[in-house]
PDB file of N, CA and C in Angstrom:
ATOM      1  N   UNK A   5     -45.561 133.905 -82.113  1.00  0.00           N
ATOM      2  CA  UNK A   5     -45.757 132.601 -82.592  1.00  0.00           C
ATOM      3  C   UNK A   5     -46.827 131.805 -81.742  1.00  0.00           C
ATOM      4  N   UNK A   6     -46.814 132.084 -80.445  1.00  0.00           N
ATOM      5  CA  UNK A   6     -47.742 131.413 -79.504  1.00  0.00           C
ATOM      6  C   UNK A   6     -49.263 131.764 -79.944  1.00  0.00           C
ATOM      7  N   UNK A   7     -49.502 133.097 -80.211  1.00  0.00           N
ATOM      8  CA  UNK A   7     -50.818 133.456 -80.655  1.00  0.00           C
ATOM      9  C   UNK A   7     -51.195 132.771 -81.869  1.00  0.00           C
ATOM     10  N   UNK A   8     -50.302 132.565 -82.801  1.00  0.00           N
ATOM     11  CA  UNK A   8     -50.535 131.971 -84.128  1.00  0.00           C
ATOM     12  C   UNK A   8     -50.993 130.484 -83.820  1.00  0.00           C
ATOM     13  N   UNK A   9     -50.241 129.863 -83.025  1.00  0.00           N
ATOM     14  CA  UNK A   9     -50.604 128.457 -82.747  1.00  0.00           C
ATOM     15  C   UNK A   9     -51.969 128.267 -82.100  1.00  0.00           C
ATOM     16  N   UNK A  10     -52.185 129.182 -81.118  1.00  0.00           N
ATOM     17  CA  UNK A  10     -53.488 129.180 -80.428  1.00  0.00           C
ATOM     18  C   UNK A  10     -54.627 129.507 -81.436  1.00  0.00           C
ATOM     19  N   UNK A  11     -54.359 130.529 -82.325  1.00  0.00           N
ATOM     20  CA  UNK A  11     -55.304 130.868 -83.257  1.00  0.00           C
ATOM     21  C   UNK A  11     -55.684 129.709 -84.186  1.00  0.00           C
ATOM     22  N   UNK A  12     -54.657 129.017 -84.618  1.00  0.00           N
ATOM     23  CA  UNK A  12     -55.011 127.875 -85.473  1.00  0.00           C
ATOM     24  C   UNK A  12     -55.815 126.820 -84.820  1.00  0.00           C
ATOM     25  N   UNK A  13     -55.392 126.548 -83.526  1.00  0.00           N
ATOM     26  CA  UNK A  13     -56.176 125.468 -82.764  1.00  0.00           C
ATOM     27  C   UNK A  13     -57.635 125.925 -82.566  1.00  0.00           C
ATOM     28  N   UNK A  14     -57.741 127.280 -82.229  1.00  0.00           N
ATOM     29  CA  UNK A  14     -59.097 127.719 -82.000  1.00  0.00           C
ATOM     30  C   UNK A  14     -59.971 127.649 -83.288  1.00  0.00           C
ATOM     31  N   UNK A  15     -59.290 128.077 -84.399  1.00  0.00           N
ATOM     32  CA  UNK A  15     -60.044 128.005 -85.684  1.00  0.00           C
ATOM     33  C   UNK A  15     -60.488 126.470 -85.962  1.00  0.00           C
ATOM     34  N   UNK A  16     -59.622 125.514 -85.705  1.00  0.00           N
ATOM     35  CA  UNK A  16     -59.981 124.148 -85.848  1.00  0.00           C
ATOM     36  C   UNK A  16     -61.174 123.788 -85.093  1.00  0.00           C
ATOM     37  N   UNK A  17     -61.113 124.078 -83.753  1.00  0.00           N
ATOM     38  CA  UNK A  17     -62.196 123.813 -82.861  1.00  0.00           C
ATOM     39  C   UNK A  17     -63.481 124.523 -83.202  1.00  0.00           C
ATOM     40  N   UNK A  18     -63.475 125.737 -83.753  1.00  0.00           N
ATOM     41  CA  UNK A  18     -64.622 126.433 -84.102  1.00  0.00           C
ATOM     42  C   UNK A  18     -65.240 125.728 -85.377  1.00  0.00           C
ATOM     43  N   UNK A  19     -64.369 125.301 -86.289  1.00  0.00           N
ATOM     44  CA  UNK A  19     -64.879 124.586 -87.471  1.00  0.00           C
ATOM     45  C   UNK A  19     -65.508 123.268 -87.100  1.00  0.00           C
ATOM     46  N   UNK A  20     -64.861 122.589 -86.149  1.00  0.00           N
ATOM     47  CA  UNK A  20     -65.464 121.266 -85.735  1.00  0.00           C
ATOM     48  C   UNK A  20     -66.799 121.459 -85.037  1.00  0.00           C
ATOM     49  N   UNK A  21     -67.004 122.610 -84.384  1.00  0.00           N
ATOM     50  CA  UNK A  21     -68.261 122.978 -83.650  1.00  0.00           C
ATOM     51  C   UNK A  21     -69.277 123.498 -84.656  1.00  0.00           C
ATOM     52  N   UNK A  22     -68.944 123.764 -85.840  1.00  0.00           N
ATOM     53  CA  UNK A  22     -69.810 124.227 -86.915  1.00  0.00           C
ATOM     54  C   UNK A  22     -70.151 125.707 -86.854  1.00  0.00           C
ATOM     55  N   UNK A  23     -69.246 126.445 -86.219  1.00  0.00           N
ATOM     56  CA  UNK A  23     -69.491 127.946 -86.162  1.00  0.00           C
ATOM     57  C   UNK A  23     -69.362 128.616 -87.506  1.00  0.00           C
ATOM     58  N   UNK A  24     -70.175 129.540 -87.795  1.00  0.00           N
ATOM     59  CA  UNK A  24     -70.114 130.281 -89.074  1.00  0.00           C
ATOM     60  C   UNK A  24     -68.748 130.925 -89.148  1.00  0.00           C
ATOM     61  N   UNK A  25     -68.329 131.150 -90.473  1.00  0.00           N
ATOM     62  CA  UNK A  25     -67.077 131.808 -90.713  1.00  0.00           C
ATOM     63  C   UNK A  25     -67.000 133.169 -90.116  1.00  0.00           C
ATOM     64  N   UNK A  26     -68.093 133.893 -90.174  1.00  0.00           N
ATOM     65  CA  UNK A  26     -68.161 135.241 -89.600  1.00  0.00           C
ATOM     66  C   UNK A  26     -67.981 135.205 -88.030  1.00  0.00           C
ATOM     67  N   UNK A  27     -68.606 134.199 -87.388  1.00  0.00           N
ATOM     68  CA  UNK A  27     -68.385 134.107 -86.027  1.00  0.00           C
ATOM     69  C   UNK A  27     -66.885 133.780 -85.677  1.00  0.00           C
ATOM     70  N   UNK A  28     -66.388 132.898 -86.376  1.00  0.00           N
ATOM     71  CA  UNK A  28     -64.974 132.627 -86.225  1.00  0.00           C
ATOM     72  C   UNK A  28     -64.064 133.772 -86.320  1.00  0.00           C
ATOM     73  N   UNK A  29     -64.304 134.612 -87.349  1.00  0.00           N
ATOM     74  CA  UNK A  29     -63.537 135.751 -87.510  1.00  0.00           C
ATOM     75  C   UNK A  29     -63.587 136.723 -86.324  1.00  0.00           C
ATOM     76  N   UNK A  30     -64.856 136.986 -85.796  1.00  0.00           N
ATOM     77  CA  UNK A  30     -65.080 137.826 -84.759  1.00  0.00           C
ATOM     78  C   UNK A  30     -64.423 137.293 -83.516  1.00  0.00           C
ATOM     79  N   UNK A  31     -64.512 136.101 -83.220  1.00  0.00           N
ATOM     80  CA  UNK A  31     -63.953 135.501 -81.957  1.00  0.00           C
ATOM     81  C   UNK A  31     -62.434 135.606 -82.000  1.00  0.00           C
ATOM     82  N   UNK A  32     -61.855 135.367 -83.190  1.00  0.00           N
ATOM     83  CA  UNK A  32     -60.386 135.470 -83.288  1.00  0.00           C
ATOM     84  C   UNK A  32     -59.960 136.913 -83.045  1.00  0.00           C
ATOM     85  N   UNK A  33     -60.765 137.927 -83.679  1.00  0.00           N
ATOM     86  CA  UNK A  33     -60.413 139.301 -83.426  1.00  0.00           C
ATOM     87  C   UNK A  33     -60.539 139.660 -81.931  1.00  0.00           C
ATOM     88  N   UNK A  34     -61.465 139.121 -81.276  1.00  0.00           N
ATOM     89  CA  UNK A  34     -61.615 139.502 -79.745  1.00  0.00           C
ATOM     90  C   UNK A  34     -60.499 138.936 -79.001  1.00  0.00           C
ATOM     91  N   UNK A  35     -60.036 137.786 -79.336  1.00  0.00           N
ATOM     92  CA  UNK A  35     -58.895 137.099 -78.694  1.00  0.00           C
ATOM     93  C   UNK A  35     -57.585 137.910 -79.019  1.00  0.00           C
ATOM     94  N   UNK A  36     -57.507 138.399 -80.220  1.00  0.00           N
ATOM     95  CA  UNK A  36     -56.327 139.236 -80.582  1.00  0.00           C
ATOM     96  C   UNK A  36     -56.311 140.537 -79.825  1.00  0.00           C
ATOM     97  N   UNK A  37     -57.533 141.135 -79.544  1.00  0.00           N
ATOM     98  CA  UNK A  37     -57.631 142.354 -78.750  1.00  0.00           C
ATOM     99  C   UNK A  37     -57.183 142.063 -77.308  1.00  0.00           C
ATOM    100  N   UNK A  38     -57.583 140.931 -76.782  1.00  0.00           N
ATOM    101  CA  UNK A  38     -57.063 140.546 -75.420  1.00  0.00           C
ATOM    102  C   UNK A  38     -55.517 140.373 -75.406  1.00  0.00           C
ATOM    103  N   UNK A  39     -55.039 139.750 -76.440  1.00  0.00           N
ATOM    104  CA  UNK A  39     -53.517 139.535 -76.535  1.00  0.00           C
ATOM    105  C   UNK A  39     -52.899 140.935 -76.578  1.00  0.00           C
ATOM    106  N   UNK A  40     -53.427 141.859 -77.364  1.00  0.00           N
ATOM    107  CA  UNK A  40     -52.812 143.144 -77.528  1.00  0.00           C
ATOM    108  C   UNK A  40     -52.877 144.039 -76.292  1.00  0.00           C
ATOM    109  N   UNK A  41     -53.958 143.834 -75.552  1.00  0.00           N
ATOM    110  CA  UNK A  41     -54.266 144.487 -74.255  1.00  0.00           C
ATOM    111  C   UNK A  41     -53.123 144.167 -73.210  1.00  0.00           C
ATOM    112  N   UNK A  42     -52.810 142.806 -73.129  1.00  0.00           N
ATOM    113  CA  UNK A  42     -51.877 142.386 -72.127  1.00  0.00           C
ATOM    114  C   UNK A  42     -50.386 142.130 -72.690  1.00  0.00           C
ATOM    115  N   UNK A  43     -50.299 142.054 -74.001  1.00  0.00           N
ATOM    116  CA  UNK A  43     -49.024 141.804 -74.645  1.00  0.00           C
ATOM    117  C   UNK A  43     -48.463 140.385 -74.351  1.00  0.00           C
ATOM    118  N   UNK A  44     -49.375 139.431 -74.108  1.00  0.00           N
ATOM    119  CA  UNK A  44     -48.974 138.053 -73.913  1.00  0.00           C
ATOM    120  C   UNK A  44     -50.154 137.128 -74.337  1.00  0.00           C
ATOM    121  N   UNK A  45     -49.823 135.893 -74.412  1.00  0.00           N
ATOM    122  CA  UNK A  45     -50.800 134.867 -74.815  1.00  0.00           C
ATOM    123  C   UNK A  45     -51.994 134.859 -73.901  1.00  0.00           C
ATOM    124  N   UNK A  46     -53.160 134.816 -74.398  1.00  0.00           N
ATOM    125  CA  UNK A  46     -54.364 134.724 -73.512  1.00  0.00           C
ATOM    126  C   UNK A  46     -54.346 133.491 -72.592  1.00  0.00           C
ATOM    127  N   UNK A  47     -53.710 132.441 -72.992  1.00  0.00           N
ATOM    128  CA  UNK A  47     -53.608 131.252 -72.263  1.00  0.00           C
ATOM    129  C   UNK A  47     -52.849 131.421 -70.975  1.00  0.00           C
ATOM    130  N   UNK A  48     -51.992 132.475 -70.909  1.00  0.00           N
ATOM    131  CA  UNK A  48     -51.227 132.684 -69.665  1.00  0.00           C
ATOM    132  C   UNK A  48     -51.906 133.628 -68.685  1.00  0.00           C
ATOM    133  N   UNK A  49     -53.096 134.076 -69.106  1.00  0.00           N
ATOM    134  CA  UNK A  49     -53.802 135.000 -68.151  1.00  0.00           C
ATOM    135  C   UNK A  49     -54.632 134.339 -67.138  1.00  0.00           C
ATOM    136  N   UNK A  50     -54.613 134.801 -65.914  1.00  0.00           N
ATOM    137  CA  UNK A  50     -55.431 134.192 -64.823  1.00  0.00           C
ATOM    138  C   UNK A  50     -56.776 134.840 -64.745  1.00  0.00           C
ATOM    139  N   UNK A  51     -57.612 134.327 -63.798  1.00  0.00           N
ATOM    140  CA  UNK A  51     -58.976 134.740 -63.598  1.00  0.00           C
ATOM    141  C   UNK A  51     -59.102 136.255 -63.301  1.00  0.00           C
ATOM    142  N   UNK A  52     -58.154 136.755 -62.518  1.00  0.00           N
ATOM    143  CA  UNK A  52     -58.187 138.197 -62.151  1.00  0.00           C
ATOM    144  C   UNK A  52     -57.879 139.067 -63.431  1.00  0.00           C
ATOM    145  N   UNK A  53     -56.931 138.637 -64.198  1.00  0.00           N
ATOM    146  CA  UNK A  53     -56.563 139.492 -65.393  1.00  0.00           C
ATOM    147  C   UNK A  53     -57.729 139.465 -66.354  1.00  0.00           C
ATOM    148  N   UNK A  54     -58.489 138.334 -66.503  1.00  0.00           N
ATOM    149  CA  UNK A  54     -59.662 138.276 -67.436  1.00  0.00           C
ATOM    150  C   UNK A  54     -60.745 139.168 -66.911  1.00  0.00           C
ATOM    151  N   UNK A  55     -60.879 139.146 -65.551  1.00  0.00           N
ATOM    152  CA  UNK A  55     -61.998 140.012 -64.938  1.00  0.00           C
ATOM    153  C   UNK A  55     -61.683 141.446 -65.196  1.00  0.00           C
ATOM    154  N   UNK A  56     -60.416 141.797 -64.964  1.00  0.00           N
ATOM    155  CA  UNK A  56     -59.977 143.162 -65.159  1.00  0.00           C
ATOM    156  C   UNK A  56     -60.269 143.657 -66.610  1.00  0.00           C
ATOM    157  N   UNK A  57     -59.850 142.761 -67.519  1.00  0.00           N
ATOM    158  CA  UNK A  57     -60.075 143.022 -68.961  1.00  0.00           C
ATOM    159  C   UNK A  57     -61.552 143.295 -69.284  1.00  0.00           C
ATOM    160  N   UNK A  58     -62.394 142.408 -68.774  1.00  0.00           N
ATOM    161  CA  UNK A  58     -63.869 142.622 -69.028  1.00  0.00           C
ATOM    162  C   UNK A  58     -64.351 143.853 -68.336  1.00  0.00           C
ATOM    163  N   UNK A  59     -63.830 144.241 -67.139  1.00  0.00           N
ATOM    164  CA  UNK A  59     -64.184 145.428 -66.545  1.00  0.00           C
ATOM    165  C   UNK A  59     -63.810 146.659 -67.402  1.00  0.00           C
ATOM    166  N   UNK A  60     -62.575 146.565 -67.970  1.00  0.00           N
ATOM    167  CA  UNK A  60     -62.086 147.620 -68.721  1.00  0.00           C
ATOM    168  C   UNK A  60     -62.976 147.859 -70.037  1.00  0.00           C
ATOM    169  N   UNK A  61     -63.467 146.744 -70.503  1.00  0.00           N
ATOM    170  CA  UNK A  61     -64.391 146.805 -71.611  1.00  0.00           C
ATOM    171  C   UNK A  61     -65.736 147.486 -71.257  1.00  0.00           C
ATOM    172  N   UNK A  62     -66.236 147.149 -70.048  1.00  0.00           N
ATOM    173  CA  UNK A  62     -67.509 147.743 -69.551  1.00  0.00           C
ATOM    174  C   UNK A  62     -67.197 149.236 -69.369  1.00  0.00           C
ATOM    175  N   UNK A  63     -66.064 149.652 -68.800  1.00  0.00           N
ATOM    176  CA  UNK A  63     -65.729 150.999 -68.587  1.00  0.00           C
ATOM    177  C   UNK A  63     -65.586 151.783 -69.809  1.00  0.00           C
ATOM    178  N   UNK A  64     -65.294 151.210 -70.909  1.00  0.00           N
ATOM    179  CA  UNK A  64     -65.182 151.855 -72.191  1.00  0.00           C
ATOM    180  C   UNK A  64     -66.594 152.220 -72.793  1.00  0.00           C
ATOM    181  N   UNK A  65     -67.627 151.636 -72.150  1.00  0.00           N
ATOM    182  CA  UNK A  65     -69.042 151.868 -72.622  1.00  0.00           C
ATOM    183  C   UNK A  65     -69.394 151.146 -73.858  1.00  0.00           C
ATOM    184  N   UNK A  66     -68.944 149.964 -73.952  1.00  0.00           N
ATOM    185  CA  UNK A  66     -69.327 149.176 -75.157  1.00  0.00           C
ATOM    186  C   UNK A  66     -70.839 148.839 -75.067  1.00  0.00           C
ATOM    187  N   UNK A  67     -71.437 148.754 -76.256  1.00  0.00           N
ATOM    188  CA  UNK A  67     -72.832 148.330 -76.324  1.00  0.00           C
ATOM    189  C   UNK A  67     -72.944 146.868 -75.701  1.00  0.00           C
ATOM    190  N   UNK A  68     -73.980 146.574 -75.081  1.00  0.00           N
ATOM    191  CA  UNK A  68     -74.148 145.282 -74.416  1.00  0.00           C
ATOM    192  C   UNK A  68     -73.836 144.092 -75.395  1.00  0.00           C
ATOM    193  N   UNK A  69     -74.331 144.169 -76.640  1.00  0.00           N
ATOM    194  CA  UNK A  69     -74.031 143.093 -77.567  1.00  0.00           C
ATOM    195  C   UNK A  69     -72.582 142.960 -77.895  1.00  0.00           C
ATOM    196  N   UNK A  70     -71.981 144.112 -78.044  1.00  0.00           N
ATOM    197  CA  UNK A  70     -70.466 144.073 -78.295  1.00  0.00           C
ATOM    198  C   UNK A  70     -69.752 143.456 -77.193  1.00  0.00           C
ATOM    199  N   UNK A  71     -70.030 143.835 -75.951  1.00  0.00           N
ATOM    200  CA  UNK A  71     -69.460 143.290 -74.772  1.00  0.00           C
ATOM    201  C   UNK A  71     -69.715 141.806 -74.653  1.00  0.00           C
ATOM    202  N   UNK A  72     -70.859 141.329 -74.935  1.00  0.00           N
ATOM    203  CA  UNK A  72     -71.191 139.891 -74.888  1.00  0.00           C
ATOM    204  C   UNK A  72     -70.457 139.171 -75.878  1.00  0.00           C
ATOM    205  N   UNK A  73     -70.100 139.722 -77.053  1.00  0.00           N
ATOM    206  CA  UNK A  73     -69.303 138.926 -78.001  1.00  0.00           C
ATOM    207  C   UNK A  73     -67.923 138.716 -77.485  1.00  0.00           C
ATOM    208  N   UNK A  74     -67.393 139.698 -76.769  1.00  0.00           N
ATOM    209  CA  UNK A  74     -66.086 139.380 -76.037  1.00  0.00           C
ATOM    210  C   UNK A  74     -66.163 138.306 -75.079  1.00  0.00           C
ATOM    211  N   UNK A  75     -67.282 138.307 -74.347  1.00  0.00           N
ATOM    212  CA  UNK A  75     -67.480 137.203 -73.308  1.00  0.00           C
ATOM    213  C   UNK A  75     -67.616 135.932 -74.005  1.00  0.00           C
ATOM    214  N   UNK A  76     -68.410 135.778 -75.066  1.00  0.00           N
ATOM    215  CA  UNK A  76     -68.583 134.507 -75.785  1.00  0.00           C
ATOM    216  C   UNK A  76     -67.288 133.994 -76.345  1.00  0.00           C
ATOM    217  N   UNK A  77     -66.488 134.901 -76.927  1.00  0.00           N
ATOM    218  CA  UNK A  77     -65.194 134.532 -77.506  1.00  0.00           C
ATOM    219  C   UNK A  77     -64.238 133.952 -76.378  1.00  0.00           C
ATOM    220  N   UNK A  78     -64.253 134.608 -75.225  1.00  0.00           N
ATOM    221  CA  UNK A  78     -63.489 134.131 -74.106  1.00  0.00           C
ATOM    222  C   UNK A  78     -64.002 132.805 -73.602  1.00  0.00           C
ATOM    223  N   UNK A  79     -65.237 132.587 -73.606  1.00  0.00           N
ATOM    224  CA  UNK A  79     -65.733 131.346 -73.013  1.00  0.00           C
ATOM    225  C   UNK A  79     -65.378 130.254 -74.038  1.00  0.00           C
ATOM    226  N   UNK A  80     -65.510 130.487 -75.338  1.00  0.00           N
ATOM    227  CA  UNK A  80     -65.127 129.521 -76.260  1.00  0.00           C
ATOM    228  C   UNK A  80     -63.631 129.097 -76.096  1.00  0.00           C
ATOM    229  N   UNK A  81     -62.816 130.155 -75.966  1.00  0.00           N
ATOM    230  CA  UNK A  81     -61.386 129.902 -75.860  1.00  0.00           C
ATOM    231  C   UNK A  81     -61.022 129.105 -74.609  1.00  0.00           C
ATOM    232  N   UNK A  82     -61.764 129.440 -73.458  1.00  0.00           N
ATOM    233  CA  UNK A  82     -61.344 128.860 -72.172  1.00  0.00           C
ATOM    234  C   UNK A  82     -61.928 127.435 -72.003  1.00  0.00           C
ATOM    235  N   UNK A  83     -63.068 127.162 -72.648  1.00  0.00           N
ATOM    236  CA  UNK A  83     -63.683 125.890 -72.319  1.00  0.00           C
ATOM    237  C   UNK A  83     -63.546 124.850 -73.406  1.00  0.00           C
ATOM    238  N   UNK A  84     -62.504 125.063 -74.285  1.00  0.00           N
ATOM    239  CA  UNK A  84     -62.227 124.060 -75.298  1.00  0.00           C
ATOM    240  C   UNK A  84     -60.823 123.496 -74.999  1.00  0.00           C
ATOM    241  N   UNK A  85     -60.510 122.310 -75.532  1.00  0.00           N
ATOM    242  CA  UNK A  85     -59.320 121.580 -75.068  1.00  0.00           C
ATOM    243  C   UNK A  85     -58.049 122.411 -75.038  1.00  0.00           C
ATOM    244  N   UNK A  86     -57.389 122.198 -73.913  1.00  0.00           N
ATOM    245  CA  UNK A  86     -55.952 122.615 -73.727  1.00  0.00           C
ATOM    246  C   UNK A  86     -55.764 124.120 -73.955  1.00  0.00           C
ATOM    247  N   UNK A  87     -56.703 124.926 -73.497  1.00  0.00           N
ATOM    248  CA  UNK A  87     -56.514 126.427 -73.632  1.00  0.00           C
ATOM    249  C   UNK A  87     -55.856 126.950 -72.284  1.00  0.00           C
ATOM    250  N   UNK A  88     -56.263 126.481 -71.161  1.00  0.00           N
ATOM    251  CA  UNK A  88     -55.790 126.952 -69.916  1.00  0.00           C
ATOM    252  C   UNK A  88     -55.553 125.662 -69.041  1.00  0.00           C
ATOM    253  N   UNK A  89     -54.721 125.825 -68.005  1.00  0.00           N
ATOM    254  CA  UNK A  89     -54.467 124.694 -67.121  1.00  0.00           C
ATOM    255  C   UNK A  89     -55.795 124.299 -66.365  1.00  0.00           C
ATOM    256  N   UNK A  90     -56.660 125.197 -66.080  1.00  0.00           N
ATOM    257  CA  UNK A  90     -57.904 124.888 -65.467  1.00  0.00           C
ATOM    258  C   UNK A  90     -58.967 125.850 -65.986  1.00  0.00           C
ATOM    259  N   UNK A  91     -60.174 125.377 -66.161  1.00  0.00           N
ATOM    260  CA  UNK A  91     -61.263 126.290 -66.662  1.00  0.00           C
ATOM    261  C   UNK A  91     -61.384 127.561 -65.711  1.00  0.00           C
ATOM    262  N   UNK A  92     -61.637 128.661 -66.351  1.00  0.00           N
ATOM    263  CA  UNK A  92     -61.825 129.882 -65.590  1.00  0.00           C
ATOM    264  C   UNK A  92     -63.327 130.302 -65.697  1.00  0.00           C
ATOM    265  N   UNK A  93     -63.957 130.688 -64.680  1.00  0.00           N
ATOM    266  CA  UNK A  93     -65.303 131.072 -64.770  1.00  0.00           C
ATOM    267  C   UNK A  93     -65.517 132.496 -65.328  1.00  0.00           C
ATOM    268  N   UNK A  94     -66.137 132.482 -66.424  1.00  0.00           N
ATOM    269  CA  UNK A  94     -66.462 133.802 -67.055  1.00  0.00           C
ATOM    270  C   UNK A  94     -67.962 133.830 -67.163  1.00  0.00           C
ATOM    271  N   UNK A  95     -68.610 134.602 -66.148  1.00  0.00           N
ATOM    272  CA  UNK A  95     -70.077 134.492 -66.141  1.00  0.00           C
ATOM    273  C   UNK A  95     -70.677 135.961 -66.172  1.00  0.00           C
ATOM    274  N   UNK A  96     -69.861 136.941 -66.434  1.00  0.00           N
ATOM    275  CA  UNK A  96     -70.299 138.292 -66.360  1.00  0.00           C
ATOM    276  C   UNK A  96     -70.949 138.609 -67.769  1.00  0.00           C
ATOM    277  N   UNK A  97     -72.277 138.510 -67.865  1.00  0.00           N
ATOM    278  CA  UNK A  97     -72.855 138.626 -69.165  1.00  0.00           C
ATOM    279  C   UNK A  97     -74.092 139.556 -68.954  1.00  0.00           C
ATOM    280  N   UNK A  98     -74.063 140.643 -69.727  1.00  0.00           N
ATOM    281  CA  UNK A  98     -75.106 141.713 -69.526  1.00  0.00           C
ATOM    282  C   UNK A  98     -76.491 141.263 -69.864  1.00  0.00           C
ATOM    283  N   UNK A  99     -76.563 140.183 -70.794  1.00  0.00           N
ATOM    284  CA  UNK A  99     -77.933 139.773 -71.178  1.00  0.00           C
ATOM    285  C   UNK A  99     -78.578 138.848 -70.227  1.00  0.00           C
ATOM    286  N   UNK A 100     -77.773 138.309 -69.244  1.00  0.00           N
ATOM    287  CA  UNK A 100     -78.387 137.427 -68.217  1.00  0.00           C
ATOM    288  C   UNK A 100     -79.303 138.239 -67.281  1.00  0.00           C
ATOM    289  N   UNK A 101     -80.514 137.776 -67.021  1.00  0.00           N
ATOM    290  CA  UNK A 101     -81.344 138.495 -66.074  1.00  0.00           C
ATOM    291  C   UNK A 101     -81.585 137.709 -64.925  1.00  0.00           C
TER     292      UNK A 101
END
């Protein structure tokens, strides 16, 4: 139920930001993958858990663009209202030079 509530809030935020429906669907899917990986609400995860998750994605050998979509979805989730107690810095982006 928690993930459903977060999903609905995130969808509303994405609609308000004008994100395309396809982007919304992809971001939700990436947050669901994070939920499935840890078996708990993404809002309950700390900085170390998120870093470990991102590291596990890199170790899986994802294409850089696929990895970056995970990062962008996490950034959106973390930096919009009432997602986490405090913002968490997700800066690991393969396209940054």
